Coordinates of C-alpha atoms in Angstrom, one line a residue:
M1 CA 56.7 -12.1 31.5
E2 CA 56.4 -10.1 28.2
L3 CA 52.7 -9.8 27.4
N4 CA 52.9 -7.9 24.1
W5 CA 53.2 -11.2 22.2
Y6 CA 50.0 -12.5 23.7
D7 CA 48.2 -9.3 22.9
E8 CA 49.3 -9.6 19.3
M9 CA 48.0 -13.2 19.1
E10 CA 44.7 -12.0 20.6
A11 CA 44.5 -9.3 17.9
R12 CA 44.7 -11.9 15.1
I13 CA 41.6 -13.8 16.3
P14 CA 38.6 -13.3 13.9
K15 CA 35.5 -12.0 15.7
G16 CA 31.8 -11.6 14.9
E17 CA 31.2 -14.8 13.0
V18 CA 30.4 -18.4 13.6
R19 CA 33.7 -20.4 13.2
T20 CA 33.8 -24.2 13.4
R21 CA 36.7 -26.6 12.9
F22 CA 37.2 -30.2 11.9
A23 CA 40.5 -31.4 13.5
P24 CA 41.3 -35.0 12.6
S25 CA 44.4 -36.9 13.5
P26 CA 46.0 -38.3 10.4
T27 CA 45.7 -42.0 11.3
G28 CA 44.9 -43.5 7.9
Y29 CA 41.2 -43.6 7.2
M30 CA 38.0 -41.7 7.8
H31 CA 35.6 -43.7 10.0
V32 CA 31.9 -43.0 9.9
G33 CA 31.8 -41.2 13.2
N34 CA 34.6 -38.9 12.1
L35 CA 32.9 -38.2 8.8
R36 CA 29.7 -37.3 10.8
T37 CA 31.7 -34.9 13.0
A38 CA 33.1 -33.2 9.9
L39 CA 29.6 -33.0 8.3
Y40 CA 27.9 -31.5 11.4
T41 CA 30.8 -29.0 11.8
W42 CA 30.4 -28.0 8.2
L43 CA 26.6 -27.7 8.5
I44 CA 26.8 -25.4 11.5
A45 CA 29.2 -23.1 9.7
R46 CA 27.2 -23.1 6.5
H47 CA 23.8 -22.7 8.2
N48 CA 25.1 -19.6 10.0
G49 CA 27.1 -18.1 7.1
G50 CA 30.3 -18.7 9.0
K51 CA 33.7 -20.3 8.4
F52 CA 34.6 -24.0 8.3
I53 CA 38.3 -24.6 9.2
L54 CA 40.4 -27.7 8.8
R55 CA 43.1 -28.3 11.3
I56 CA 45.4 -31.3 11.4
E57 CA 46.1 -32.5 14.9
D58 CA 49.4 -34.5 14.6
T59 CA 50.9 -34.1 18.0
D60 CA 50.6 -37.8 18.7
Q61 CA 53.5 -38.8 16.4
S62 CA 53.2 -42.4 17.3
R63 CA 49.8 -42.7 15.5
L64 CA 50.7 -41.0 12.3
V65 CA 50.2 -42.9 9.1
E66 CA 51.8 -42.0 5.8
G67 CA 49.4 -40.6 3.3
A68 CA 46.6 -40.1 5.9
V69 CA 46.5 -36.3 5.3
D70 CA 45.8 -37.0 1.7
V71 CA 42.9 -39.2 2.7
I72 CA 41.5 -36.4 4.8
Y73 CA 41.7 -33.9 1.9
R74 CA 40.3 -36.3 -0.6
T75 CA 37.4 -37.4 1.6
L76 CA 36.4 -33.8 2.4
K77 CA 36.5 -32.8 -1.2
D78 CA 34.5 -35.9 -2.4
C79 CA 31.9 -35.2 0.2
G80 CA 31.5 -31.5 -0.7
L81 CA 32.8 -30.4 2.7
D82 CA 34.8 -27.4 1.4
H83 CA 36.9 -25.6 4.1
D84 CA 37.5 -21.9 4.2
E85 CA 40.8 -22.1 6.0
G86 CA 43.3 -24.9 6.4
P87 CA 46.9 -26.1 5.7
D88 CA 46.3 -26.2 1.9
V89 CA 44.4 -22.9 1.6
G90 CA 45.9 -20.8 4.4
G91 CA 44.0 -18.3 6.5
P92 CA 44.5 -15.5 9.0
V93 CA 45.3 -17.7 12.0
G94 CA 47.7 -20.3 10.6
P95 CA 49.6 -22.5 10.7
Y96 CA 46.8 -25.1 10.6
I97 CA 49.0 -28.1 11.4
Q98 CA 49.6 -28.6 15.1
T99 CA 53.3 -29.6 14.9
E100 CA 53.9 -26.4 13.0
R101 CA 52.4 -24.5 16.0
R102 CA 54.7 -26.2 18.4
G103 CA 56.3 -23.0 19.6
L104 CA 53.0 -21.6 20.8
Y105 CA 52.0 -24.2 23.3
G106 CA 55.0 -23.8 25.6
K107 CA 54.4 -20.1 25.8
Y108 CA 50.8 -20.6 26.8
A109 CA 51.8 -23.2 29.3
E110 CA 54.1 -20.7 30.9
L111 CA 51.3 -18.1 30.9
L112 CA 49.1 -20.6 32.7
I113 CA 51.8 -21.3 35.2
E114 CA 52.2 -17.6 35.8
K115 CA 48.5 -17.3 36.4
G116 CA 48.6 -20.2 38.9
H117 CA 46.5 -22.7 36.9
A118 CA 49.4 -25.0 36.0
Y119 CA 52.7 -26.3 37.4
R120 CA 55.8 -28.1 36.4
C121 CA 55.9 -31.7 37.6
F122 CA 59.3 -33.3 37.9
C123 CA 58.1 -36.6 39.5
E124 CA 59.4 -39.9 38.2
K125 CA 55.7 -40.9 38.0
C126 CA 55.7 -38.6 34.9
E127 CA 57.4 -41.4 32.9
D128 CA 53.8 -42.3 32.0
E129 CA 52.8 -38.8 31.0
G130 CA 49.1 -39.6 30.7
E131 CA 48.9 -41.2 34.2
A132 CA 46.5 -39.5 36.6
F133 CA 47.3 -39.4 40.3
E134 CA 45.9 -37.6 43.3
K135 CA 46.5 -33.9 43.3
K136 CA 47.1 -33.8 47.1
V137 CA 49.9 -36.3 47.0
D138 CA 51.8 -34.7 44.1
P139 CA 54.7 -32.9 45.8
C140 CA 55.2 -30.7 42.7
R141 CA 51.9 -29.0 43.2
S142 CA 53.3 -27.2 46.3
L143 CA 56.7 -26.2 44.8
S144 CA 57.3 -22.5 44.9
A145 CA 58.0 -20.6 41.7
E146 CA 61.6 -20.3 42.8
E147 CA 61.9 -24.0 43.5
S148 CA 60.4 -24.9 40.2
A149 CA 62.7 -22.5 38.3
K150 CA 65.7 -23.9 40.1
A151 CA 64.8 -27.5 39.1
V152 CA 64.5 -26.3 35.4
S153 CA 67.9 -24.5 35.6
E154 CA 69.4 -27.8 36.8
G155 CA 68.1 -29.5 33.7
K156 CA 65.6 -31.7 35.4
P157 CA 63.0 -33.1 32.9
Y158 CA 59.4 -32.2 33.6
V159 CA 55.9 -32.1 32.3
V160 CA 53.4 -29.3 32.8
R161 CA 50.3 -30.3 34.6
Q162 CA 47.0 -28.4 34.9
R163 CA 46.3 -27.3 38.5
I164 CA 42.7 -28.4 39.1
P165 CA 41.0 -26.8 42.2
E166 CA 40.9 -29.2 45.1
D167 CA 37.4 -28.2 46.0
G168 CA 34.2 -26.9 44.5
V169 CA 32.3 -27.8 41.3
T170 CA 32.9 -27.1 37.7
V171 CA 29.7 -26.5 35.7
F172 CA 29.6 -26.5 31.9
R173 CA 26.9 -26.5 29.3
D174 CA 26.6 -28.7 26.3
E175 CA 24.1 -27.9 23.4
I176 CA 22.8 -31.4 23.4
F177 CA 23.2 -32.7 26.9
G178 CA 22.4 -29.5 28.7
E179 CA 24.1 -28.3 32.0
I180 CA 26.5 -30.7 33.6
S181 CA 28.2 -30.4 37.0
V182 CA 31.4 -32.2 38.1
E183 CA 33.1 -32.1 41.5
N184 CA 36.7 -30.9 41.0
K185 CA 38.0 -33.5 43.5
T186 CA 37.1 -36.1 40.8
L187 CA 39.3 -34.5 38.2
D188 CA 43.1 -35.2 37.8
D189 CA 45.8 -32.8 37.2
Q190 CA 46.2 -33.7 33.5
V191 CA 49.4 -33.3 31.6
L192 CA 49.4 -30.3 29.3
I193 CA 53.0 -30.3 27.9
K194 CA 54.9 -33.6 27.6
R195 CA 58.6 -34.0 28.3
D196 CA 59.4 -33.7 24.6
G197 CA 57.8 -30.2 24.6
L198 CA 54.8 -31.3 22.5
P199 CA 51.4 -30.6 23.9
T200 CA 48.8 -33.2 24.8
Y201 CA 45.6 -33.2 22.7
N202 CA 43.7 -31.8 25.7
F203 CA 45.9 -28.7 25.9
A204 CA 46.6 -28.1 22.2
N205 CA 43.0 -28.2 21.1
V206 CA 42.0 -25.6 23.7
V207 CA 44.8 -23.2 22.8
D208 CA 44.2 -23.7 19.1
D209 CA 40.4 -23.3 19.3
H210 CA 40.8 -20.0 21.1
L211 CA 43.5 -18.6 18.8
M212 CA 41.4 -19.6 15.8
G213 CA 38.3 -18.0 17.1
I214 CA 36.3 -21.3 17.2
T215 CA 32.8 -20.6 18.4
H216 CA 31.3 -24.2 18.2
V217 CA 33.3 -27.3 19.2
V218 CA 31.8 -30.5 17.8
R219 CA 33.2 -33.8 19.0
G220 CA 32.2 -37.2 20.3
S221 CA 30.4 -37.6 23.6
E222 CA 33.4 -39.6 24.9
Y223 CA 34.9 -36.1 25.5
L224 CA 32.2 -35.0 27.8
S225 CA 34.2 -36.2 30.8
S226 CA 37.2 -34.0 29.7
S227 CA 35.0 -30.9 29.2
P228 CA 35.2 -29.7 32.8
K229 CA 39.0 -29.6 32.5
Y230 CA 38.7 -27.7 29.2
N231 CA 36.4 -25.2 30.9
L232 CA 38.9 -24.7 33.7
L233 CA 41.6 -24.0 31.1
Y234 CA 39.5 -21.4 29.4
E235 CA 38.6 -19.8 32.7
G236 CA 42.3 -19.9 33.8
F237 CA 43.3 -18.0 30.7
G238 CA 40.3 -15.7 31.0
W239 CA 39.0 -16.7 27.5
D240 CA 35.4 -17.1 26.3
I241 CA 34.2 -20.7 26.3
P242 CA 32.9 -21.9 22.9
K243 CA 29.6 -23.8 22.5
Y244 CA 30.1 -27.5 23.1
V245 CA 28.3 -29.9 20.8
H246 CA 29.0 -33.5 22.0
C247 CA 27.6 -36.1 19.6
S248 CA 26.5 -39.5 20.8
P249 CA 28.4 -42.4 19.3
V250 CA 27.7 -44.3 16.1
M251 CA 27.1 -48.0 17.0
R252 CA 27.3 -51.2 15.1
D253 CA 24.5 -52.6 17.3
Q254 CA 22.9 -51.8 20.7
H255 CA 26.0 -52.7 22.6
N256 CA 29.1 -52.1 20.4
K257 CA 30.6 -48.9 18.9
M258 CA 31.7 -49.1 15.3
S259 CA 35.3 -50.0 15.0
K260 CA 37.7 -50.5 12.2
R261 CA 39.4 -53.2 14.3
H262 CA 36.1 -55.2 14.2
G263 CA 35.7 -54.9 10.5
D264 CA 33.3 -52.0 10.4
P265 CA 33.6 -50.0 7.2
S266 CA 35.3 -46.6 6.9
Y267 CA 34.1 -44.0 4.4
E268 CA 36.6 -45.3 1.8
D269 CA 35.4 -48.9 2.4
L270 CA 31.8 -48.0 1.7
I271 CA 32.8 -46.3 -1.6
A272 CA 34.8 -49.4 -2.6
Q273 CA 31.8 -51.5 -1.8
G274 CA 29.8 -49.6 -4.4
Y275 CA 28.0 -47.0 -2.3
I276 CA 28.0 -43.5 -3.8
T277 CA 29.2 -40.4 -1.9
P278 CA 25.9 -38.3 -1.8
A279 CA 24.0 -41.3 -0.4
V280 CA 26.6 -42.0 2.3
V281 CA 26.7 -38.3 3.3
N282 CA 22.9 -38.0 3.5
Y283 CA 22.6 -41.2 5.5
V284 CA 25.5 -40.3 7.9
A285 CA 23.8 -36.9 8.5
L286 CA 20.7 -38.6 9.8
L287 CA 22.7 -40.8 12.2
G288 CA 21.7 -38.8 15.3
W289 CA 20.1 -35.8 13.6
S290 CA 16.4 -35.4 12.9
P291 CA 15.3 -32.7 10.5
G292 CA 11.7 -33.3 11.5
G293 CA 8.9 -34.7 9.3
E294 CA 9.0 -37.9 7.1
R295 CA 11.4 -36.7 4.5
E296 CA 14.8 -38.4 4.4
I297 CA 16.5 -37.4 1.1
Y298 CA 18.3 -34.0 1.2
S299 CA 20.9 -32.3 -0.9
M300 CA 23.8 -30.6 0.9
P301 CA 22.4 -27.1 0.4
E302 CA 19.1 -28.2 1.8
M303 CA 20.7 -29.8 4.8
A304 CA 22.7 -26.6 5.4
E305 CA 19.6 -24.5 5.2
I306 CA 17.6 -26.5 7.8
F307 CA 20.4 -27.8 10.1
D308 CA 19.8 -27.2 13.8
I309 CA 22.0 -28.6 16.5
H310 CA 19.0 -28.9 18.8
G311 CA 17.8 -31.6 16.4
L312 CA 20.7 -33.8 17.5
S313 CA 19.9 -36.7 19.7
K314 CA 21.4 -37.8 23.0
S315 CA 20.9 -41.4 22.1
P316 CA 23.5 -43.5 20.2
A317 CA 22.8 -44.0 16.5
I318 CA 22.8 -47.5 15.0
F319 CA 24.6 -47.8 11.7
D320 CA 22.2 -49.9 9.5
I321 CA 23.8 -51.1 6.3
E322 CA 20.4 -52.0 4.9
K323 CA 19.2 -48.5 5.4
L324 CA 22.2 -47.1 3.7
R325 CA 21.5 -49.5 0.8
Y326 CA 18.0 -48.0 0.6
F327 CA 19.5 -44.5 0.4
N328 CA 22.0 -45.6 -2.2
A329 CA 19.2 -47.1 -4.4
E330 CA 17.2 -43.9 -4.1
Y331 CA 20.1 -41.7 -5.1
I332 CA 20.9 -44.0 -8.1
R333 CA 17.3 -43.8 -9.3
R334 CA 17.3 -40.0 -9.1
M335 CA 20.5 -39.6 -11.1
S336 CA 20.4 -38.4 -14.7
A337 CA 21.2 -41.1 -17.2
E338 CA 24.5 -39.4 -18.0
E339 CA 25.5 -39.2 -14.3
F340 CA 24.7 -42.9 -13.7
A341 CA 26.5 -44.0 -16.8
A342 CA 29.6 -42.2 -15.6
V343 CA 29.7 -43.8 -12.1
A344 CA 28.6 -47.2 -13.5
E345 CA 31.1 -47.4 -16.4
P346 CA 34.1 -48.7 -14.3
Y347 CA 31.9 -51.5 -12.9
I348 CA 30.5 -52.3 -16.4
R349 CA 33.9 -52.4 -18.0
S350 CA 35.2 -54.8 -15.3
A351 CA 32.7 -57.4 -16.7
V352 CA 32.2 -56.3 -20.3
K353 CA 35.6 -56.1 -22.0
N354 CA 34.3 -56.1 -25.6
P355 CA 34.7 -52.5 -26.9
D356 CA 31.8 -53.1 -29.3
I357 CA 29.4 -53.2 -26.4
D358 CA 28.2 -49.7 -25.6
A359 CA 28.7 -49.1 -21.8
G360 CA 26.2 -46.3 -21.8
A361 CA 23.5 -48.6 -23.3
V362 CA 24.2 -51.2 -20.7
A363 CA 24.0 -48.5 -17.9
A364 CA 20.5 -47.6 -19.1
L365 CA 19.4 -51.2 -18.4
L366 CA 20.9 -51.1 -15.0
Q367 CA 19.9 -47.8 -13.4
Q368 CA 16.4 -48.9 -12.1
R369 CA 17.7 -52.3 -11.1
T370 CA 20.8 -51.3 -9.1
E371 CA 21.1 -50.7 -5.4
V372 CA 24.8 -50.9 -5.0
L373 CA 27.3 -50.4 -7.8
S374 CA 29.4 -53.4 -6.9
E375 CA 26.4 -55.6 -7.9
I376 CA 26.8 -54.6 -11.5
P377 CA 29.5 -56.9 -12.8
E378 CA 27.7 -60.1 -11.8
K379 CA 24.7 -59.1 -13.9
L380 CA 26.6 -58.6 -17.1
D381 CA 28.8 -61.6 -17.6
F382 CA 26.7 -62.8 -20.6
F383 CA 27.5 -59.8 -22.8
D384 CA 31.2 -60.8 -23.3
A385 CA 30.5 -64.5 -23.6
L386 CA 27.5 -66.7 -23.8
P387 CA 27.5 -68.8 -20.6
E388 CA 26.9 -72.5 -20.6
Y389 CA 23.2 -73.2 -20.0
G390 CA 20.7 -76.0 -20.2
T391 CA 17.5 -76.1 -22.3
E392 CA 15.4 -76.1 -19.1
L393 CA 15.7 -72.3 -19.1
F394 CA 13.4 -72.2 -22.1
V395 CA 10.6 -73.7 -20.0
H396 CA 8.6 -70.9 -18.4
K397 CA 5.1 -71.4 -17.1
K398 CA 4.0 -67.8 -17.1
S399 CA 4.9 -67.1 -20.7
K400 CA 3.7 -70.6 -21.7
S401 CA 7.0 -71.5 -23.2
D402 CA 8.6 -74.9 -23.4
T403 CA 11.4 -76.4 -25.4
E404 CA 9.3 -77.3 -28.4
S405 CA 7.6 -73.9 -28.6
S406 CA 10.9 -72.1 -28.1
L407 CA 12.6 -74.0 -31.0
Y408 CA 9.6 -73.1 -33.2
V409 CA 9.9 -69.4 -32.3
L410 CA 13.6 -69.2 -32.7
E411 CA 13.5 -70.8 -36.1
K412 CA 10.8 -68.4 -37.2
M413 CA 12.6 -65.3 -35.8
L414 CA 16.0 -66.0 -37.4
P415 CA 15.2 -65.1 -41.0
V416 CA 13.0 -62.2 -39.8
F417 CA 15.9 -60.7 -37.8
E418 CA 18.3 -61.3 -40.7
A419 CA 16.1 -59.3 -43.0
L420 CA 15.5 -56.3 -40.8
P421 CA 16.6 -53.1 -42.6
V422 CA 17.5 -51.4 -39.3
W423 CA 18.7 -53.0 -36.0
D424 CA 17.1 -50.8 -33.3
D425 CA 14.6 -51.2 -30.5
E426 CA 11.6 -50.4 -32.6
S427 CA 12.4 -52.8 -35.4
I428 CA 13.4 -55.7 -33.0
L429 CA 10.2 -55.2 -30.9
G430 CA 8.0 -54.9 -34.0
A431 CA 9.4 -58.1 -35.5
M432 CA 8.7 -60.1 -32.3
V433 CA 5.2 -58.6 -31.8
S434 CA 4.3 -59.4 -35.4
L435 CA 5.2 -63.0 -35.0
A436 CA 3.2 -63.2 -31.8
E437 CA 0.2 -61.8 -33.6
S438 CA 0.5 -64.1 -36.6
E439 CA 0.8 -67.1 -34.3
G440 CA -2.1 -65.9 -32.0
V441 CA 0.1 -66.0 -28.9
K442 CA 1.1 -63.5 -26.3
N443 CA 4.2 -61.4 -26.8
A444 CA 6.0 -63.2 -23.9
K445 CA 5.9 -66.5 -25.7
V446 CA 8.1 -65.0 -28.4
M447 CA 10.3 -62.8 -26.2
W448 CA 11.2 -65.4 -23.6
P449 CA 13.0 -67.8 -25.8
V450 CA 14.7 -64.9 -27.7
R451 CA 16.0 -63.5 -24.5
I452 CA 17.2 -66.8 -23.1
A453 CA 19.0 -67.5 -26.4
A454 CA 20.7 -64.1 -26.4
A455 CA 21.7 -64.1 -22.7
G456 CA 21.8 -67.7 -21.6
K457 CA 20.4 -66.6 -18.2
A458 CA 17.0 -66.6 -16.7
V459 CA 17.5 -63.3 -14.9
T460 CA 18.9 -60.3 -16.9
P461 CA 19.0 -56.6 -16.7
G462 CA 16.7 -55.6 -19.5
G463 CA 14.5 -57.6 -21.8
A464 CA 14.9 -59.3 -25.1
V465 CA 14.7 -56.1 -27.1
E466 CA 17.4 -54.2 -25.3
I467 CA 19.8 -57.2 -25.0
C468 CA 19.5 -58.0 -28.7
R469 CA 20.1 -54.4 -29.7
I470 CA 23.2 -54.0 -27.4
L471 CA 24.7 -57.4 -28.6
G472 CA 24.2 -56.4 -32.2
R473 CA 22.6 -58.3 -35.0
D474 CA 25.4 -60.7 -35.8
E475 CA 26.1 -61.8 -32.2
T476 CA 22.3 -62.1 -31.6
L477 CA 21.9 -64.3 -34.6
R478 CA 24.9 -66.4 -33.7
R479 CA 23.5 -67.1 -30.2
M480 CA 20.1 -67.9 -31.5
R481 CA 21.6 -70.5 -33.8
I482 CA 23.4 -72.1 -30.9
A483 CA 20.1 -72.2 -29.0
V484 CA 18.4 -73.9 -32.0
E485 CA 21.1 -76.6 -32.0
K486 CA 20.7 -77.1 -28.3
L487 CA 16.9 -77.4 -28.6
K488 CA 17.1 -79.9 -31.5

């Protein structure tokens, strides 16, 4: 076997830095657990001044979804998870798409066969290439090199299986779960190369992680059971074993993992439901990671500075939509007025079509009253058209308003509003306060009927002053006259 090629591959591997990778399969959407894996992987790299690598694992062609790679790129970009190497930016150890690396895996499988840690399996049982069966009863395990080569020359189809030791124990260390021992007799001779020549996930990710110099492998705890076999592959090749970081699952409740099949939201679903990306990312970071202390709101740079894998929990994390809602509301309140207006405008315009209504002015009313952006349209329907309403809305015990007092106030306010030289908050407020003073009543007794007349709703974002100002003088007066007619 010509070893120079392998030596050249080894020489390409970057050394002396932390290197992490996010390696999704392009299956159509980014679920919350996958986003969390990407985030933790990015945080480890950034905390240690290392490199974050994107690799697309597309060897399972049956699961590919058109456009899914674009979803991965878009989600990472939106979430601020910039990658240093990947299919779109290149790097020293490309290609970064597994099917484009197809020629590598067969060569490494041959090297592993040469080293005695893998074998070709010609059994009919291999029709189900993922099927495990007892090592000791697999006749291909005991084929000599000559017998195996002869079968290949005769054109017999085969898979390549890992040769697991029949006895002994494999010990590996995980950064969260500690040291774990597994008896080799419990491990099956897994398939490494399928009949079509493509590698299985279990083989490709080990080869790629080594050739890309990956120092920390972050993945779900469901892969803990496969880690002994990964370890044996690393040892079979004589390669350094990366640090394993197995994250406990994200659960819908105490008993069920989150699942798209069961209607649990993906990242894109959450954004479509009106959650904003920084809030989602912050909340997802805390699903299984504790920074310590009472603080919960962190920027990405702050998380990168303090992130420690030893703060990750062994226990499953429960995804609580109400907790995410709290995070979302906090982030909205902390936005600048300009930032909020930008994210809120599409929701405002879905309800307020009238171009004369200033979306920025409406946004200013909403910012402190909004938890989820998708709630915005239902609060604003009255701006475009005065809704049908009954005169009972003018009755309000706290402001001491009733239909009779409301009619009196509106008839008094109409000529005052008509005569105002300037239509702004200060003038509108001053006019209503002056009437209240002259009548010897509290301000609310004037403002309640004006707001009901302007909006036709008991609950509104903003008070009488802001609503009148945004509607404009002419529309406000028109609506007040309608209210007067109702009350008469």
